[in-house]
mmCIF file with all atom_site columns, C-alpha atoms in Angstrom:
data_model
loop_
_atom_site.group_PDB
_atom_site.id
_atom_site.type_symbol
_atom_site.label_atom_id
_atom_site.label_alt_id
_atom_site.label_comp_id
_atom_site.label_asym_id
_atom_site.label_entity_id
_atom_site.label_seq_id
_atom_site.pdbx_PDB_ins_code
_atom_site.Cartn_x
_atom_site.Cartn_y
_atom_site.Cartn_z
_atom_site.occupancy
_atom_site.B_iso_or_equiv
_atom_site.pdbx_formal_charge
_atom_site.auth_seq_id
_atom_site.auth_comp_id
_atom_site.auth_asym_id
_atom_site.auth_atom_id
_atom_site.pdbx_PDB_model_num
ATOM 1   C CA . UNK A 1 1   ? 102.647 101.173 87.695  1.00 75.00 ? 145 UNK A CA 1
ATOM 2   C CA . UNK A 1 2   ? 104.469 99.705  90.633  1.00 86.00 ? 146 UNK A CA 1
ATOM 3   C CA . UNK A 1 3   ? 102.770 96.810  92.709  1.00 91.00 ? 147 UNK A CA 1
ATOM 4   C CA . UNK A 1 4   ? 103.046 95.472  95.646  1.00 92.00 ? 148 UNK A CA 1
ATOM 5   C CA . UNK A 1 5   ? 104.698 92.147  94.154  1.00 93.00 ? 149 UNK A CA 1
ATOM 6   C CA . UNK A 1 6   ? 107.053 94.172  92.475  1.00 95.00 ? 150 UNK A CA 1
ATOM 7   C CA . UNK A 1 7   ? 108.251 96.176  95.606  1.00 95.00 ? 151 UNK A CA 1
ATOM 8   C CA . UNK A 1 8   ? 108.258 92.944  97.385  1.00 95.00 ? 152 UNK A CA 1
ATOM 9   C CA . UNK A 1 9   ? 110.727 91.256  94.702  1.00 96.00 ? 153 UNK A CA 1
ATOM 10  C CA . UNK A 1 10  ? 112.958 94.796  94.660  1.00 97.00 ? 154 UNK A CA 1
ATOM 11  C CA . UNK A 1 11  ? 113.471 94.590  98.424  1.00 96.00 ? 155 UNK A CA 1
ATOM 12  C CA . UNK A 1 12  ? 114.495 90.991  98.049  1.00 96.00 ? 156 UNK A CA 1
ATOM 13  C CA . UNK A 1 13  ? 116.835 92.177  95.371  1.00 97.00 ? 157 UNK A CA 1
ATOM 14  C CA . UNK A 1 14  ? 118.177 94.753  97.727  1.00 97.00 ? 158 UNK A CA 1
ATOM 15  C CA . UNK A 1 15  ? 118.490 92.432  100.813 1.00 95.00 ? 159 UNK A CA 1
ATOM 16  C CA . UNK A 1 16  ? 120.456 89.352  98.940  1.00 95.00 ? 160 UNK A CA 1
ATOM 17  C CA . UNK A 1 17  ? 122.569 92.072  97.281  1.00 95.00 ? 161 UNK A CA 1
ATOM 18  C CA . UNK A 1 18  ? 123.194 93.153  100.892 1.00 94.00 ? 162 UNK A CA 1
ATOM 19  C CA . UNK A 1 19  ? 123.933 90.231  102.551 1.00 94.00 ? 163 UNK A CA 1
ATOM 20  C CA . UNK A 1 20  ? 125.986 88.665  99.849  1.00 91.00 ? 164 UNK A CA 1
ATOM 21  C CA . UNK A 1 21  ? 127.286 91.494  97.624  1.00 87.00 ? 165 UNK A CA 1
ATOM 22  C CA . UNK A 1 22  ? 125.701 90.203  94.572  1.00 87.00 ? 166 UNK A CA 1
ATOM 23  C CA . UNK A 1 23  ? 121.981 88.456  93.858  1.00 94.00 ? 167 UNK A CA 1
ATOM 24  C CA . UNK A 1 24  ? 121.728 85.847  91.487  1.00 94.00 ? 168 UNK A CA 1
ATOM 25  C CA . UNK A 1 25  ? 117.888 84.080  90.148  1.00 94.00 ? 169 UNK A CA 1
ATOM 26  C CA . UNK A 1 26  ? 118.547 81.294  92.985  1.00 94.00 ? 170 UNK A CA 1
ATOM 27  C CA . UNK A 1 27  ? 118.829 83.569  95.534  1.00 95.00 ? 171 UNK A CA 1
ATOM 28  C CA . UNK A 1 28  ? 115.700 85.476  94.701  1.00 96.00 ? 172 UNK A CA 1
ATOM 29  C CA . UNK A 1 29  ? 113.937 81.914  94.030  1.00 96.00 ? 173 UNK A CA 1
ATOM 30  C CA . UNK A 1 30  ? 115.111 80.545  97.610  1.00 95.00 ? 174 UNK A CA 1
ATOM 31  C CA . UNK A 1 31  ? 114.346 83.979  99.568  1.00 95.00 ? 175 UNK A CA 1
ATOM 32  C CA . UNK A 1 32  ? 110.904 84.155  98.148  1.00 94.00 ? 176 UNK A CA 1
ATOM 33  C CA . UNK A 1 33  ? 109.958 79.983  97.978  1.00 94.00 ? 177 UNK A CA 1
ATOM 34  C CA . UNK A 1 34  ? 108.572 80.560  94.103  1.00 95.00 ? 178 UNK A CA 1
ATOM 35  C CA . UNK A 1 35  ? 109.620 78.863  91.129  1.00 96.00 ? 179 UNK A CA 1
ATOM 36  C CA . UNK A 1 36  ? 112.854 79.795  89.095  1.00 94.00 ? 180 UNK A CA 1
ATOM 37  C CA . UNK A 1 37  ? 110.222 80.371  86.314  1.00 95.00 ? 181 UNK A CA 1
ATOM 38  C CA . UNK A 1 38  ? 107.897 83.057  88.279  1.00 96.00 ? 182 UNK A CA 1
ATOM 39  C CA . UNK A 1 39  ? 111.451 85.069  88.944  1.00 95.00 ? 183 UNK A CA 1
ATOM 40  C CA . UNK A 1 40  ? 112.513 84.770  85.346  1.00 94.00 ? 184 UNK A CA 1
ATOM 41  C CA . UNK A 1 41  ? 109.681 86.253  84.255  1.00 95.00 ? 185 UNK A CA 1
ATOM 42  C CA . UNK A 1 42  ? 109.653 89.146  87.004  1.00 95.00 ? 186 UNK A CA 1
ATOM 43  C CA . UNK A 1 43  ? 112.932 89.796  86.651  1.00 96.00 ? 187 UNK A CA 1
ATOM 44  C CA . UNK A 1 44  ? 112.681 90.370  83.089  1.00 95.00 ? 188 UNK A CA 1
ATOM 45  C CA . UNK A 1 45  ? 109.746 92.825  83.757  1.00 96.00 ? 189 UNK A CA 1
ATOM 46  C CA . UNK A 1 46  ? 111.991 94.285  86.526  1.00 97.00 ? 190 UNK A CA 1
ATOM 47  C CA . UNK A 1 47  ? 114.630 94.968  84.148  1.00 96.00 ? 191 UNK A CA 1
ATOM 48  C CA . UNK A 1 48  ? 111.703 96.136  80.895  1.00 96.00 ? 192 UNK A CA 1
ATOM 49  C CA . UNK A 1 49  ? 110.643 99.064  83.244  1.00 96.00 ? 193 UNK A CA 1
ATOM 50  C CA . UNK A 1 50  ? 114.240 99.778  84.199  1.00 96.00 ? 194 UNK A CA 1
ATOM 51  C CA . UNK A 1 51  ? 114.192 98.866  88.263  1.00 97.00 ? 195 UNK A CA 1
ATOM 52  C CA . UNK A 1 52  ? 116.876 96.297  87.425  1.00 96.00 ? 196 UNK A CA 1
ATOM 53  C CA . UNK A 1 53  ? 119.931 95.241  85.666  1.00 95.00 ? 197 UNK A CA 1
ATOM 54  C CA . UNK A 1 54  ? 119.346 91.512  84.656  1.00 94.00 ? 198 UNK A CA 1
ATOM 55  C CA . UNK A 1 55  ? 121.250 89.121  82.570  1.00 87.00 ? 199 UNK A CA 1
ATOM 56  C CA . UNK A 1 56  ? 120.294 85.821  82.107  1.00 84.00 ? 200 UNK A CA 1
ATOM 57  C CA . UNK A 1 57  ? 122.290 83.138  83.869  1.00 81.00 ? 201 UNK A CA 1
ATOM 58  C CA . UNK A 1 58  ? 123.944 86.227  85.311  1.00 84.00 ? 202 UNK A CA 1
ATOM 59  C CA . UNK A 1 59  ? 123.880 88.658  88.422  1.00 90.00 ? 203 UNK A CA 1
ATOM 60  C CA . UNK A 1 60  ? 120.723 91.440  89.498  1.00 95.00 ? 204 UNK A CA 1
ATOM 61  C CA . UNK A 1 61  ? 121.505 94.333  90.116  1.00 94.00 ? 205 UNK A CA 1
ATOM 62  C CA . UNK A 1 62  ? 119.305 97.416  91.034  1.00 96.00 ? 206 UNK A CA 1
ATOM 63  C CA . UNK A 1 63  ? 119.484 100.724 89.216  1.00 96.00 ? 207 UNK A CA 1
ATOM 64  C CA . UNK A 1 64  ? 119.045 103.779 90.680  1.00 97.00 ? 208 UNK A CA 1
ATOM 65  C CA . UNK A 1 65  ? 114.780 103.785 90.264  1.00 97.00 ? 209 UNK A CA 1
ATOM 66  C CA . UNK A 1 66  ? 115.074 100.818 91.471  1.00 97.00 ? 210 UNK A CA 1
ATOM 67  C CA . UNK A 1 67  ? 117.526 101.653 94.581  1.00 97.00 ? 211 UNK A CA 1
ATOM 68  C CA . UNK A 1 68  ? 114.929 104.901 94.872  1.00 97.00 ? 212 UNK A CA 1
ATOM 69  C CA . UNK A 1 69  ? 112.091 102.502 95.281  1.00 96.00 ? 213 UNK A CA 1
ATOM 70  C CA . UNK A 1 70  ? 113.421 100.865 98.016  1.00 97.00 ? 214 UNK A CA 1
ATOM 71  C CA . UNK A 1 71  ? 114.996 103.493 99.929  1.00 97.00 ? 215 UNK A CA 1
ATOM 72  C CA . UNK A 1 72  ? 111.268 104.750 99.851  1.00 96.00 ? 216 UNK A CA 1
ATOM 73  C CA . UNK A 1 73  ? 109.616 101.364 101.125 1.00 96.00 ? 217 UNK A CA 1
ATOM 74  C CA . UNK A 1 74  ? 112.183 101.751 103.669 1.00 97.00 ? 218 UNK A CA 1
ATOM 75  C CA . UNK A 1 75  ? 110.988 105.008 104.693 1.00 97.00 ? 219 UNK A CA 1
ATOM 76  C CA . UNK A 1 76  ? 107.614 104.390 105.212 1.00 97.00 ? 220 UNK A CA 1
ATOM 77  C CA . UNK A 1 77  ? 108.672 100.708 107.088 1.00 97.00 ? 221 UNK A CA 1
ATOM 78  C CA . UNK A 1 78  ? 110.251 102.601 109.408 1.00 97.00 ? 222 UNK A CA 1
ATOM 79  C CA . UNK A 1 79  ? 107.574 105.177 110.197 1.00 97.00 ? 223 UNK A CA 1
ATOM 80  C CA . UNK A 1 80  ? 105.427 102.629 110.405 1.00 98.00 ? 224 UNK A CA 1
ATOM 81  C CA . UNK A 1 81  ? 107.037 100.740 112.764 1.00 97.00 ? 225 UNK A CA 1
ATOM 82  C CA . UNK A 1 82  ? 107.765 103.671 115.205 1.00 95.00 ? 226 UNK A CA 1
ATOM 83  C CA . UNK A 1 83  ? 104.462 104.659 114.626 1.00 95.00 ? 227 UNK A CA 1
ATOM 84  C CA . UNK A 1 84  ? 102.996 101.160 116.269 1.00 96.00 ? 228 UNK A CA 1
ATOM 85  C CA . UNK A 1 85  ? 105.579 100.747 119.021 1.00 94.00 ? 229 UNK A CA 1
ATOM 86  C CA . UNK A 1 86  ? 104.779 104.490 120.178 1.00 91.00 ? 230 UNK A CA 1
ATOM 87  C CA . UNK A 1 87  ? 101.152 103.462 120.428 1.00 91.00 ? 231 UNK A CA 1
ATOM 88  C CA . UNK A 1 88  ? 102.223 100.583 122.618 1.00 90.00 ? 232 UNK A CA 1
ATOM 89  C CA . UNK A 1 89  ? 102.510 97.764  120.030 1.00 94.00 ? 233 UNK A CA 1
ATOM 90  C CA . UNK A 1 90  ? 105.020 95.110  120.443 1.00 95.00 ? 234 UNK A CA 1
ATOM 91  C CA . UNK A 1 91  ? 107.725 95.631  117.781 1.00 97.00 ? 235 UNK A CA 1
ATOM 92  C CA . UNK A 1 92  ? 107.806 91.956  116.279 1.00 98.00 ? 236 UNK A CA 1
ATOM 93  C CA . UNK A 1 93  ? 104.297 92.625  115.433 1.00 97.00 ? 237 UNK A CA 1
ATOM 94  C CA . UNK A 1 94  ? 105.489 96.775  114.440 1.00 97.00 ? 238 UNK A CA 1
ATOM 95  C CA . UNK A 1 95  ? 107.843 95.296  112.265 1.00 97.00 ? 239 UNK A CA 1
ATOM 96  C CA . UNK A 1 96  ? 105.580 92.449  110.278 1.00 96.00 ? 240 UNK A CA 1
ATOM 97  C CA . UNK A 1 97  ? 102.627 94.641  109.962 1.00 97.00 ? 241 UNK A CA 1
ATOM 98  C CA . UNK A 1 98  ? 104.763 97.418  109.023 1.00 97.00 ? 242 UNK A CA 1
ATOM 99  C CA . UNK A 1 99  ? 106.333 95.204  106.051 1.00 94.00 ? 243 UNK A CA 1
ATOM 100 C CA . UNK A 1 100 ? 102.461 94.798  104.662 1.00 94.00 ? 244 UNK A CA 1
ATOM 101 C CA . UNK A 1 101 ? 101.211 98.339  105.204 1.00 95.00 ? 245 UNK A CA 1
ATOM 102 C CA . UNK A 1 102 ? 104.343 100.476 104.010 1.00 95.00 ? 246 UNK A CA 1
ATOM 103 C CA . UNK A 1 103 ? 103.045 99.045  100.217 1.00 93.00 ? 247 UNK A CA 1
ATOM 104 C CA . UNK A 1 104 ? 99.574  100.330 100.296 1.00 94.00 ? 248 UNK A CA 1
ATOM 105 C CA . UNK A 1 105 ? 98.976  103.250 102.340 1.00 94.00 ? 249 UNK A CA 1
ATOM 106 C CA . UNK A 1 106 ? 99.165  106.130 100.343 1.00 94.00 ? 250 UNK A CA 1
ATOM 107 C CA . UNK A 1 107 ? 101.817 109.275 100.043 1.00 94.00 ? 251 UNK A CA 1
ATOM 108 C CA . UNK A 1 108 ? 99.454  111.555 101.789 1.00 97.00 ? 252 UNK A CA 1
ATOM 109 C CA . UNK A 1 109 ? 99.012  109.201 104.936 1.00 96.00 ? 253 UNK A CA 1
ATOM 110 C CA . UNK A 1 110 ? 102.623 108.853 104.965 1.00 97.00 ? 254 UNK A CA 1
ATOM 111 C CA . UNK A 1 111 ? 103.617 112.114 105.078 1.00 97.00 ? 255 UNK A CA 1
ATOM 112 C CA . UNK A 1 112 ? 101.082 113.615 107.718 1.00 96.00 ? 256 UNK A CA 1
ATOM 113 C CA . UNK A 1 113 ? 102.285 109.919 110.042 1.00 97.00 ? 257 UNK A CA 1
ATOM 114 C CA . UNK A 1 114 ? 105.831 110.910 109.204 1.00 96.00 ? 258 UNK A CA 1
ATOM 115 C CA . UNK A 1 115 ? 105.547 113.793 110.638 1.00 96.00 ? 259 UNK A CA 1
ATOM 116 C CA . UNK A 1 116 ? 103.627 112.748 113.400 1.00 94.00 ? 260 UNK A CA 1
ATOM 117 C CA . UNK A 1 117 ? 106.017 110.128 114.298 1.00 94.00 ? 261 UNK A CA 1
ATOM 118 C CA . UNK A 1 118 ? 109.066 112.738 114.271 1.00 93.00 ? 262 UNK A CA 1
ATOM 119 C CA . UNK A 1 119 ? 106.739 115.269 116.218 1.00 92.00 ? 263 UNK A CA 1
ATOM 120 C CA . UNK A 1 120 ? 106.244 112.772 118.939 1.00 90.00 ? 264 UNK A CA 1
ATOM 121 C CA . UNK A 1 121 ? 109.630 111.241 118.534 1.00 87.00 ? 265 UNK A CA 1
ATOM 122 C CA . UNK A 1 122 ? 111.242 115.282 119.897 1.00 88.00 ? 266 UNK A CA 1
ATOM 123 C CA . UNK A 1 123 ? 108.592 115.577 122.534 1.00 82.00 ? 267 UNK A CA 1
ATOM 124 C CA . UNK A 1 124 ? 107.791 114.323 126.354 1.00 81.00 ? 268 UNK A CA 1
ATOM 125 C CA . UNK A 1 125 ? 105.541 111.469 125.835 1.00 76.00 ? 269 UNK A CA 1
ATOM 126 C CA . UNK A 1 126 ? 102.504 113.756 126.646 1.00 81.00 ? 270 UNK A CA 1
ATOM 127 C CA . UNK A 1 127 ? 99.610  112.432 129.249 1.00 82.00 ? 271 UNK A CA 1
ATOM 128 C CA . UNK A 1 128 ? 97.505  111.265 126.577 1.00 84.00 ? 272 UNK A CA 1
ATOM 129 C CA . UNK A 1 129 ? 99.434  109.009 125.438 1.00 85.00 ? 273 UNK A CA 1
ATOM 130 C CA . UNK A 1 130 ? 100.237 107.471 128.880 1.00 85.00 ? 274 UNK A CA 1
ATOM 131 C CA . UNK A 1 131 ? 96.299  107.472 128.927 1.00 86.00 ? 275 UNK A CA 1
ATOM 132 C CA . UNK A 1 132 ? 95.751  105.597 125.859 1.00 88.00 ? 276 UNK A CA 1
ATOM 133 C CA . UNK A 1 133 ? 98.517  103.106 126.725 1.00 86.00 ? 277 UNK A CA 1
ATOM 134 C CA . UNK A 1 134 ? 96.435  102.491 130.266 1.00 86.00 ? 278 UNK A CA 1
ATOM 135 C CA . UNK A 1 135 ? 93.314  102.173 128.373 1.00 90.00 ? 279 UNK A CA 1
ATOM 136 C CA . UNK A 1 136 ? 94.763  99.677  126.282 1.00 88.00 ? 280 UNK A CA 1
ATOM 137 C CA . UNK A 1 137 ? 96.520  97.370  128.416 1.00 88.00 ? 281 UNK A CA 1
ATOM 138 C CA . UNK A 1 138 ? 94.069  97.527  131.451 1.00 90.00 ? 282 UNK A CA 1
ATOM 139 C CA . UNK A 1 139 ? 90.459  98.832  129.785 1.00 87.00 ? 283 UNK A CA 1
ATOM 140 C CA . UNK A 1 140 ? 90.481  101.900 131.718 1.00 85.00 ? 284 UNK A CA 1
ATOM 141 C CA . UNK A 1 141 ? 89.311  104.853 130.491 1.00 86.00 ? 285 UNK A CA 1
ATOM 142 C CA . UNK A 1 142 ? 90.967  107.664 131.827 1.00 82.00 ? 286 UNK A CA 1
ATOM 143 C CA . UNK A 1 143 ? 89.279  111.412 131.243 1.00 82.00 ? 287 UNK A CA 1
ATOM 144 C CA . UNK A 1 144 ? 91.292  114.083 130.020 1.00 76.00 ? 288 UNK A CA 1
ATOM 145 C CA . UNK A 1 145 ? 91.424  116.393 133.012 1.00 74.00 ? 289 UNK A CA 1
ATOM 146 C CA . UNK A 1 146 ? 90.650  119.165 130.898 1.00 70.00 ? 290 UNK A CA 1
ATOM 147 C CA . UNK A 1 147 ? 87.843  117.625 129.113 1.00 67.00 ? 291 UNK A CA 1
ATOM 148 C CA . UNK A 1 148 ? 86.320  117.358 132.822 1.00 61.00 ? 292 UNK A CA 1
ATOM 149 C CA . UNK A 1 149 ? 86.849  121.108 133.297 1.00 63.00 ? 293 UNK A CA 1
ATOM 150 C CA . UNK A 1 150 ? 84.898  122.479 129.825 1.00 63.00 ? 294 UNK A CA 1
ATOM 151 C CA . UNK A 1 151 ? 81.985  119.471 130.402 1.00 61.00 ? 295 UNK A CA 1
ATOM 152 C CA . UNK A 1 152 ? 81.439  121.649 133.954 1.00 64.00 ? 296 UNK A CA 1
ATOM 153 C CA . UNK A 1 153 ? 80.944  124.866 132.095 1.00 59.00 ? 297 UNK A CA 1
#
């Protein structure tokens, strides 16, 4: 089973590999502030379960479940993010909260948020959300017009 840990070491992986075409046991050490043991050991579980390539005193590379993995965790940090910025969150904040939720919600949240996201992402911002923004910022509770009209009847 994947963890959290685990997902947070493979995006590491990715991100040095990005930035400096390669990732080596310092890099990983440095990025995350543990000890060159602690990423010895998870690298070598990395590379048991088949996420990574990994030779000691050598370079880390990811393999293609472990490329899939993050691909995914970038997914759902995006979706996230959008997701917290459309309801009027400030997008440093998005972004960091979205980097500890995207490992623990689960597949079915994500995928009914995903598509809410895109939903709102190809629509006018509708009323209610310009409503919900208000109440937020300012503590004013504005009724739905039409919630008005059927409380009449």
């Amino acid at each position: 089973m994947i963890t959290k840990r685990l997902e947070e070491y493979l995006e590491i992986i990715y991100s040095v590999i990005e930035q400096k075409g390669y990732a080596r046991a310092k890099d990983i050490v440095k990025a995350m502030n543990v000890s060159p043991p602690t990423v010895t050991e998870m690298l070598q579980k990395l590379d048991r379960e088949g996420f990574i390539n990994y030779e000691k005193y050598g370079g880390v590379t990811l393999t293609e479940k472990g490329r899939k993995i993050v691909k995914n965790l970038e997914r759902r940090h995006e979706t996230l993010k959008n997701f917290f910025i459309l309801i009027g969150i400030d997008e440093k904040t998005a972004d960091d909260d979205a980097c500890k939720i995207e490992h623990i919600a689960s597949n079915e949240t994500m995928k009914i948020l995903t598509k809410f996201v895109e939903f709102m992402q190809k629509h006018e911002k509708p009323k209610w959300l310009e409503r919900f923004k208000i109440y937020c910022n300012e503590g004013k509770l504005i009724e739905c017009p039409e919630t008005k009209k059927k409380m009449k009847k």
